[in-house]
Amino acid sequence: MLLGDLHFDRLEHHDFAWLESKKAGDLGQIRNYSRITEEIMPRLFATVREVVADSRSAFVLQVGDLVEGLCGSEALAVRQNQEALAFVQETRLGVPFLFTKGNHDVTGDGAAEAFRHAFIPFLSEQTAGFAAGGKLTSANYTVEHGGAFFCFYDAYDPQSLDWLEAVFVQRTARHCFVVVHPPVVPYGARATWNLYASTKDRPKREKLLALLGTQNAFVLGGHIHKFNAATRATPAEGRFVQLAVSSVINSLEVKPKNELSGITEYNGDQIRVEPSHSPETEKERRAVYDAEKEFVTTFEYADLPGYAVVSVNAAEVTAQIFSGVSRQLWKTVGLSKLMRS
């Protein structure tokens, strides 16, 4: 069971004086995420519980930004984190709830400390039943189940790349998944929001791409709040597949918008899906796609929030993509087939 960004939030989690001085432009989204938390998220998690039971899922994976952050103090951030975990536990999913670190999970005064104090102990408990689990000390961790090796990658820890290289050496499972918050393959209007996008981080990006390619990894992520499936070749050898979902669901009825499908759509014109986003950087964002498109061999995109069920069946890995909080199947993506494309 795969969930995208959630941004669990309540207005009482925030020091509004701090917000006005440090993040005044974020007040609107905080109000919206608080509304979604109250009105939509309980419906979503009721569906998650049903699907987990019906699909016999081994666990629920969430791709980061579990909480909104921006609380203004460590005490408020701890409260937000604890209430988010209490919400998950009260849903009684019946399986472990595992997540990677998102930028919002550690944004705001005291947020990084709150992540360590609340989330790391929770994840240690959730992974205790897995052979590769154990007491965690960071947001970099692995679990193994059913012939699949899952690496939860902390995109905000400078040691993560060396950690990933080391754990890949230990891999014996047939399939390799990397759960990371920001995309590795850029997509949509926000082309500069991918991992290691800056010029100074280019060596890190090249190393990451090579590692993912040699492992033929399935990368599960979010951050952009859109659906994406893509295959990327790497210059040296190998390729990897990226799947992104969003679980920020603004209403109970949602329909796909801005659907793009096929490799011919992977070009600078895809930034038009969000015409108001950072128009002053259009040239820079188009240049990202000019450089990237020779390596991307399959591409799908849509503005459709919901969730996914990822299935590992011997050699084949597939993902069923569901719309909103419903049990309505939107499409099935053959991830192993994309890997061969």
Short mmCIF file of C-alpha atoms in Angstrom, two decimals:
data_model
loop_
_atom_site.label_atom_id
_atom_site.label_comp_id
_atom_site.label_asym_id
_atom_site.label_seq_id
_atom_site.Cartn_x
_atom_site.Cartn_y
_atom_site.Cartn_z
CA MET A 1 0.00 0.00 0.00
CA LEU A 2 1.56 3.27 -1.13
CA LEU A 3 0.56 6.74 0.08
CA GLY A 4 1.91 10.03 -1.21
CA ASP A 5 2.38 13.28 0.69
CA LEU A 6 -0.20 13.78 3.46
CA HIS A 7 0.71 17.00 5.35
CA PHE A 8 -1.19 16.13 8.54
CA ASP A 9 -1.92 19.44 10.23
CA ARG A 10 -4.08 21.31 12.74
CA LEU A 11 -4.15 25.06 13.32
CA GLU A 12 -3.26 24.65 16.99
CA HIS A 13 0.06 23.10 15.93
CA HIS A 14 1.38 26.53 14.89
CA ASP A 15 2.87 29.57 16.55
CA PHE A 16 1.21 32.21 14.38
CA ALA A 17 3.57 34.98 15.46
CA TRP A 18 6.46 32.81 14.23
CA LEU A 19 4.60 32.13 10.97
CA GLU A 20 3.96 35.81 10.33
CA SER A 21 7.64 36.63 10.81
CA LYS A 22 9.20 33.60 9.06
CA LYS A 23 6.66 31.96 6.72
CA ALA A 24 3.78 34.37 6.20
CA GLY A 25 3.13 33.10 2.69
CA ASP A 26 2.38 29.58 3.96
CA LEU A 27 -0.65 30.44 6.08
CA GLY A 28 -3.10 29.67 3.27
CA GLN A 29 -1.73 26.17 2.71
CA ILE A 30 -1.69 25.51 6.46
CA ARG A 31 -5.39 26.34 6.65
CA ASN A 32 -6.10 24.06 3.69
CA TYR A 33 -4.05 21.15 5.04
CA SER A 34 -5.81 21.52 8.40
CA ARG A 35 -9.16 21.30 6.62
CA ILE A 36 -8.04 18.23 4.67
CA THR A 37 -6.80 16.60 7.88
CA GLU A 38 -10.20 17.05 9.50
CA GLU A 39 -12.52 16.40 6.54
CA ILE A 40 -10.73 14.11 4.06
CA MET A 41 -7.95 12.22 5.80
CA PRO A 42 -10.23 10.07 8.01
CA ARG A 43 -12.07 8.95 4.87
CA LEU A 44 -8.80 8.18 3.12
CA PHE A 45 -7.48 6.09 6.01
CA ALA A 46 -10.76 4.20 6.30
CA THR A 47 -10.25 3.21 2.68
CA VAL A 48 -6.61 2.36 3.35
CA ARG A 49 -7.67 0.01 6.14
CA GLU A 50 -10.15 -1.74 3.82
CA VAL A 51 -7.65 -2.08 0.98
CA VAL A 52 -4.91 -3.36 3.29
CA ALA A 53 -7.24 -6.11 4.50
CA ASP A 54 -8.53 -7.02 1.04
CA SER A 55 -5.13 -6.95 -0.68
CA ARG A 56 -3.29 -8.60 2.22
CA SER A 57 -0.70 -5.84 2.09
CA ALA A 58 2.39 -6.44 4.19
CA PHE A 59 2.71 -2.79 5.18
CA VAL A 60 1.78 0.76 4.26
CA LEU A 61 4.53 2.94 2.77
CA GLN A 62 4.28 6.73 2.90
CA VAL A 63 6.70 8.80 0.84
CA GLY A 64 7.35 11.72 3.21
CA ASP A 65 5.73 14.99 4.28
CA LEU A 66 3.65 13.00 6.70
CA VAL A 67 3.16 16.30 8.54
CA GLU A 68 3.04 19.91 7.43
CA GLY A 69 5.74 21.15 9.81
CA LEU A 70 6.21 24.93 10.11
CA CYS A 71 5.12 24.79 13.76
CA GLY A 72 7.56 27.37 15.11
CA SER A 73 8.96 25.47 18.11
CA GLU A 74 10.16 22.00 19.02
CA ALA A 75 7.31 21.55 21.50
CA LEU A 76 4.66 22.28 18.87
CA ALA A 77 6.46 20.13 16.30
CA VAL A 78 6.56 17.19 18.73
CA ARG A 79 2.85 17.66 19.37
CA GLN A 80 2.11 17.66 15.64
CA ASN A 81 4.18 14.52 15.10
CA GLN A 82 2.64 12.70 18.05
CA GLU A 83 -0.89 13.56 16.96
CA ALA A 84 -0.14 12.38 13.41
CA LEU A 85 1.12 9.06 14.75
CA ALA A 86 -1.87 8.77 17.08
CA PHE A 87 -4.17 9.30 14.09
CA VAL A 88 -2.42 6.50 12.19
CA GLN A 89 -2.54 4.14 15.17
CA GLU A 90 -6.20 4.86 15.90
CA THR A 91 -7.05 3.83 12.33
CA ARG A 92 -5.89 0.30 13.22
CA LEU A 93 -4.42 -0.54 9.84
CA GLY A 94 -3.29 -3.94 11.11
CA VAL A 95 0.12 -3.68 9.40
CA PRO A 96 3.27 -1.61 9.95
CA PHE A 97 3.21 2.00 8.79
CA LEU A 98 6.59 2.98 7.31
CA PHE A 99 7.65 6.32 5.88
CA THR A 100 10.60 8.26 4.59
CA LYS A 101 11.61 11.78 5.57
CA GLY A 102 10.06 14.68 3.64
CA ASN A 103 11.18 18.29 3.66
CA HIS A 104 8.10 19.44 5.57
CA ASP A 105 8.76 16.82 8.25
CA VAL A 106 11.88 18.76 9.23
CA THR A 107 10.93 22.35 8.32
CA GLY A 108 10.61 24.96 11.06
CA ASP A 109 12.32 25.65 14.37
CA GLY A 110 12.75 22.42 16.32
CA ALA A 111 11.32 20.22 13.55
CA ALA A 112 14.48 18.15 13.00
CA GLU A 113 14.74 17.46 16.74
CA ALA A 114 11.03 16.56 16.85
CA PHE A 115 11.54 14.08 14.00
CA ARG A 116 14.24 12.32 16.01
CA HIS A 117 12.24 12.34 19.25
CA ALA A 118 8.87 11.20 17.86
CA PHE A 119 9.28 9.56 14.47
CA ILE A 120 12.50 7.55 14.84
CA PRO A 121 11.27 5.56 17.89
CA PHE A 122 7.97 4.91 16.10
CA LEU A 123 9.76 3.62 13.00
CA SER A 124 11.96 1.42 15.17
CA GLU A 125 8.83 -0.23 16.54
CA GLN A 126 7.30 -0.61 13.09
CA THR A 127 10.38 -2.27 11.58
CA ALA A 128 11.09 -4.58 14.53
CA GLY A 129 9.35 -7.54 12.89
CA PHE A 130 11.46 -7.49 9.74
CA ALA A 131 14.72 -9.38 9.33
CA ALA A 132 16.50 -6.23 8.16
CA GLY A 133 14.85 -4.14 10.85
CA GLY A 134 16.02 -3.26 14.35
CA LYS A 135 16.49 -0.22 16.50
CA LEU A 136 16.85 2.79 14.22
CA THR A 137 19.09 5.77 14.81
CA SER A 138 18.32 7.68 11.60
CA ALA A 139 15.79 7.99 8.78
CA ASN A 140 18.00 5.79 6.56
CA TYR A 141 16.81 2.22 7.06
CA THR A 142 15.91 -0.96 5.20
CA VAL A 143 13.32 -3.71 5.39
CA GLU A 144 13.08 -6.91 3.39
CA HIS A 145 9.91 -8.83 2.60
CA GLY A 146 8.63 -11.22 -0.04
CA GLY A 147 11.67 -11.13 -2.30
CA ALA A 148 11.89 -7.33 -2.18
CA PHE A 149 14.45 -5.06 -0.52
CA PHE A 150 13.18 -1.62 0.53
CA CYS A 151 15.64 1.23 1.17
CA PHE A 152 14.16 4.30 2.89
CA TYR A 153 16.40 7.16 1.80
CA ASP A 154 16.84 10.34 3.82
CA ALA A 155 17.16 13.00 1.13
CA TYR A 156 18.23 15.58 3.75
CA ASP A 157 21.18 13.75 5.32
CA PRO A 158 24.57 14.34 3.62
CA GLN A 159 25.67 10.79 4.53
CA SER A 160 22.76 9.08 2.76
CA LEU A 161 24.47 8.44 -0.56
CA ASP A 162 27.34 6.55 1.06
CA TRP A 163 24.80 4.64 3.15
CA LEU A 164 22.83 3.64 0.04
CA GLU A 165 25.96 2.42 -1.73
CA ALA A 166 26.82 0.26 1.29
CA VAL A 167 23.37 -1.31 1.68
CA PHE A 168 23.14 -2.08 -2.03
CA VAL A 169 26.19 -4.30 -1.61
CA GLN A 170 24.19 -6.33 0.93
CA ARG A 171 21.20 -6.84 -1.34
CA THR A 172 20.20 -10.42 -2.07
CA ALA A 173 16.47 -9.94 -2.79
CA ARG A 174 15.18 -10.14 -6.34
CA HIS A 175 13.66 -6.64 -6.39
CA CYS A 176 15.01 -3.37 -5.04
CA PHE A 177 12.85 -0.41 -4.02
CA VAL A 178 14.12 3.02 -2.95
CA VAL A 179 11.59 5.15 -1.06
CA VAL A 180 12.63 8.81 -1.28
CA HIS A 181 10.64 12.01 -0.98
CA PRO A 182 11.82 14.25 -3.86
CA PRO A 183 11.85 12.86 -7.40
CA VAL A 184 15.01 11.58 -9.01
CA VAL A 185 13.62 12.03 -12.53
CA PRO A 186 12.24 15.58 -12.95
CA TYR A 187 8.62 15.87 -14.08
CA GLY A 188 5.85 18.44 -14.32
CA ALA A 189 6.22 22.16 -13.93
CA ARG A 190 8.64 21.99 -11.00
CA ALA A 191 11.63 20.68 -12.91
CA THR A 192 14.20 21.97 -10.41
CA TRP A 193 12.65 20.20 -7.40
CA ASN A 194 14.40 16.89 -8.03
CA LEU A 195 17.04 15.37 -5.76
CA TYR A 196 20.53 16.85 -6.12
CA ALA A 197 19.33 19.36 -8.72
CA SER A 198 21.87 22.10 -8.02
CA THR A 199 25.10 22.43 -9.98
CA LYS A 200 27.23 21.84 -6.89
CA ASP A 201 25.42 18.55 -6.26
CA ARG A 202 25.92 17.23 -9.80
CA PRO A 203 28.54 14.63 -8.73
CA LYS A 204 26.09 13.30 -6.12
CA ARG A 205 23.35 13.09 -8.72
CA GLU A 206 25.55 11.20 -11.15
CA LYS A 207 26.54 8.74 -8.44
CA LEU A 208 22.91 8.24 -7.38
CA LEU A 209 21.79 7.64 -10.97
CA ALA A 210 24.54 5.06 -11.46
CA LEU A 211 23.62 3.25 -8.24
CA LEU A 212 19.93 3.11 -9.11
CA GLY A 213 20.71 1.93 -12.62
CA THR A 214 23.00 -0.90 -11.57
CA GLN A 215 20.30 -2.13 -9.16
CA ASN A 216 17.41 -1.70 -11.65
CA ALA A 217 15.65 -0.02 -8.73
CA PHE A 218 12.02 0.95 -8.40
CA VAL A 219 11.99 4.48 -6.96
CA LEU A 220 8.84 5.41 -4.99
CA GLY A 221 8.37 9.09 -4.20
CA GLY A 222 6.26 12.22 -4.03
CA HIS A 223 6.97 15.90 -3.27
CA ILE A 224 5.43 17.30 -6.48
CA HIS A 225 1.85 16.28 -5.49
CA LYS A 226 1.23 14.65 -8.87
CA PHE A 227 1.19 11.16 -10.39
CA ASN A 228 4.23 10.17 -12.42
CA ALA A 229 5.66 6.99 -13.89
CA ALA A 230 8.92 7.12 -15.80
CA THR A 231 11.83 4.96 -16.90
CA ARG A 232 15.31 6.43 -16.97
CA ALA A 233 18.42 4.94 -18.52
CA THR A 234 21.78 5.71 -16.95
CA PRO A 235 24.89 6.56 -19.01
CA ALA A 236 27.10 3.75 -17.73
CA GLU A 237 24.66 0.85 -17.50
CA GLY A 238 21.21 -0.11 -16.34
CA ARG A 239 18.00 1.78 -15.82
CA PHE A 240 15.47 2.43 -13.08
CA VAL A 241 11.74 3.14 -12.84
CA GLN A 242 10.19 5.98 -10.88
CA LEU A 243 6.63 5.97 -9.51
CA ALA A 244 5.22 9.01 -7.71
CA VAL A 245 1.82 9.50 -6.11
CA SER A 246 0.10 12.25 -4.15
CA SER A 247 -2.34 11.74 -1.29
CA VAL A 248 -3.13 15.42 -0.75
CA ILE A 249 -6.82 15.12 -1.63
CA ASN A 250 -8.75 18.38 -1.61
CA SER A 251 -12.24 16.95 -2.11
CA LEU A 252 -14.08 13.64 -2.01
CA GLU A 253 -14.65 13.73 -5.78
CA VAL A 254 -11.55 13.99 -7.96
CA LYS A 255 -10.86 13.44 -11.64
CA PRO A 256 -7.55 13.28 -13.54
CA LYS A 257 -6.35 16.52 -15.09
CA ASN A 258 -3.44 17.47 -17.34
CA GLU A 259 -2.77 13.89 -18.41
CA LEU A 260 0.44 13.38 -20.38
CA SER A 261 1.44 10.01 -21.80
CA GLY A 262 4.28 8.91 -24.05
CA ILE A 263 7.90 9.83 -24.45
CA THR A 264 7.10 12.63 -26.89
CA GLU A 265 5.48 14.49 -23.97
CA TYR A 266 8.75 14.51 -22.03
CA ASN A 267 10.01 17.94 -23.07
CA GLY A 268 10.03 21.50 -21.80
CA ASP A 269 6.41 22.09 -22.75
CA GLN A 270 5.24 19.99 -19.80
CA ILE A 271 5.85 22.97 -17.54
CA ARG A 272 2.57 24.35 -18.91
CA VAL A 273 0.64 22.07 -16.55
CA GLU A 274 1.21 24.77 -13.90
CA PRO A 275 1.43 28.03 -15.87
CA SER A 276 1.58 30.23 -12.77
CA HIS A 277 4.51 28.42 -11.17
CA SER A 278 7.65 30.56 -11.11
CA PRO A 279 7.34 32.11 -14.61
CA GLU A 280 10.69 33.89 -14.14
CA THR A 281 12.47 30.48 -14.14
CA GLU A 282 10.84 29.10 -17.28
CA LYS A 283 14.07 29.07 -19.29
CA GLU A 284 15.92 27.25 -16.52
CA ARG A 285 13.18 24.64 -16.10
CA ARG A 286 12.96 23.98 -19.83
CA ALA A 287 16.72 23.48 -19.90
CA VAL A 288 16.39 20.70 -17.32
CA TYR A 289 14.20 18.73 -19.72
CA ASP A 290 16.48 19.45 -22.68
CA ALA A 291 19.32 17.79 -20.76
CA GLU A 292 17.25 14.94 -19.31
CA LYS A 293 15.05 13.81 -22.20
CA GLU A 294 17.66 11.66 -23.99
CA PHE A 295 17.72 9.33 -20.97
CA VAL A 296 13.98 9.07 -20.25
CA THR A 297 12.45 6.19 -22.20
CA THR A 298 8.86 6.09 -20.82
CA PHE A 299 6.77 8.85 -19.27
CA GLU A 300 3.31 9.36 -17.77
CA TYR A 301 1.97 12.27 -15.75
CA ALA A 302 -1.36 13.34 -14.32
CA ASP A 303 -2.81 15.62 -11.68
CA LEU A 304 -4.74 12.95 -9.77
CA PRO A 305 -4.43 12.50 -6.00
CA GLY A 306 -5.13 9.13 -4.43
CA TYR A 307 -3.06 6.10 -3.46
CA ALA A 308 -1.55 2.96 -4.98
CA VAL A 309 -1.19 -0.74 -4.30
CA VAL A 310 2.18 -2.10 -5.41
CA SER A 311 2.31 -5.86 -5.96
CA VAL A 312 5.38 -8.07 -6.21
CA ASN A 313 4.58 -11.38 -7.89
CA ALA A 314 7.72 -13.36 -8.69
CA ALA A 315 9.38 -11.49 -11.59
CA GLU A 316 6.63 -8.91 -12.07
CA VAL A 317 6.03 -5.70 -10.15
CA THR A 318 2.82 -3.77 -10.84
CA ALA A 319 1.09 -0.74 -9.34
CA GLN A 320 -2.65 -0.15 -9.23
CA ILE A 321 -3.42 3.56 -9.03
CA PHE A 322 -6.65 4.56 -7.26
CA SER A 323 -8.55 7.83 -7.46
CA GLY A 324 -9.02 10.00 -4.37
CA VAL A 325 -10.40 8.27 -1.28
CA SER A 326 -12.40 5.78 -3.36
CA ARG A 327 -11.89 2.15 -4.34
CA GLN A 328 -12.10 3.23 -7.99
CA LEU A 329 -9.16 1.91 -10.01
CA TRP A 330 -7.80 4.53 -12.39
CA LYS A 331 -5.06 2.50 -14.08
CA THR A 332 -2.59 -0.32 -13.62
CA VAL A 333 1.06 0.41 -14.30
CA GLY A 334 3.35 -2.51 -15.11
CA LEU A 335 6.53 -1.36 -13.39
CA SER A 336 8.55 -4.38 -14.51
CA LYS A 337 7.34 -3.81 -18.04
CA LEU A 338 8.54 -0.21 -17.84
CA MET A 339 11.91 -1.46 -16.63
CA ARG A 340 12.21 -3.47 -19.83
CA SER A 341 11.10 -0.58 -22.07
#
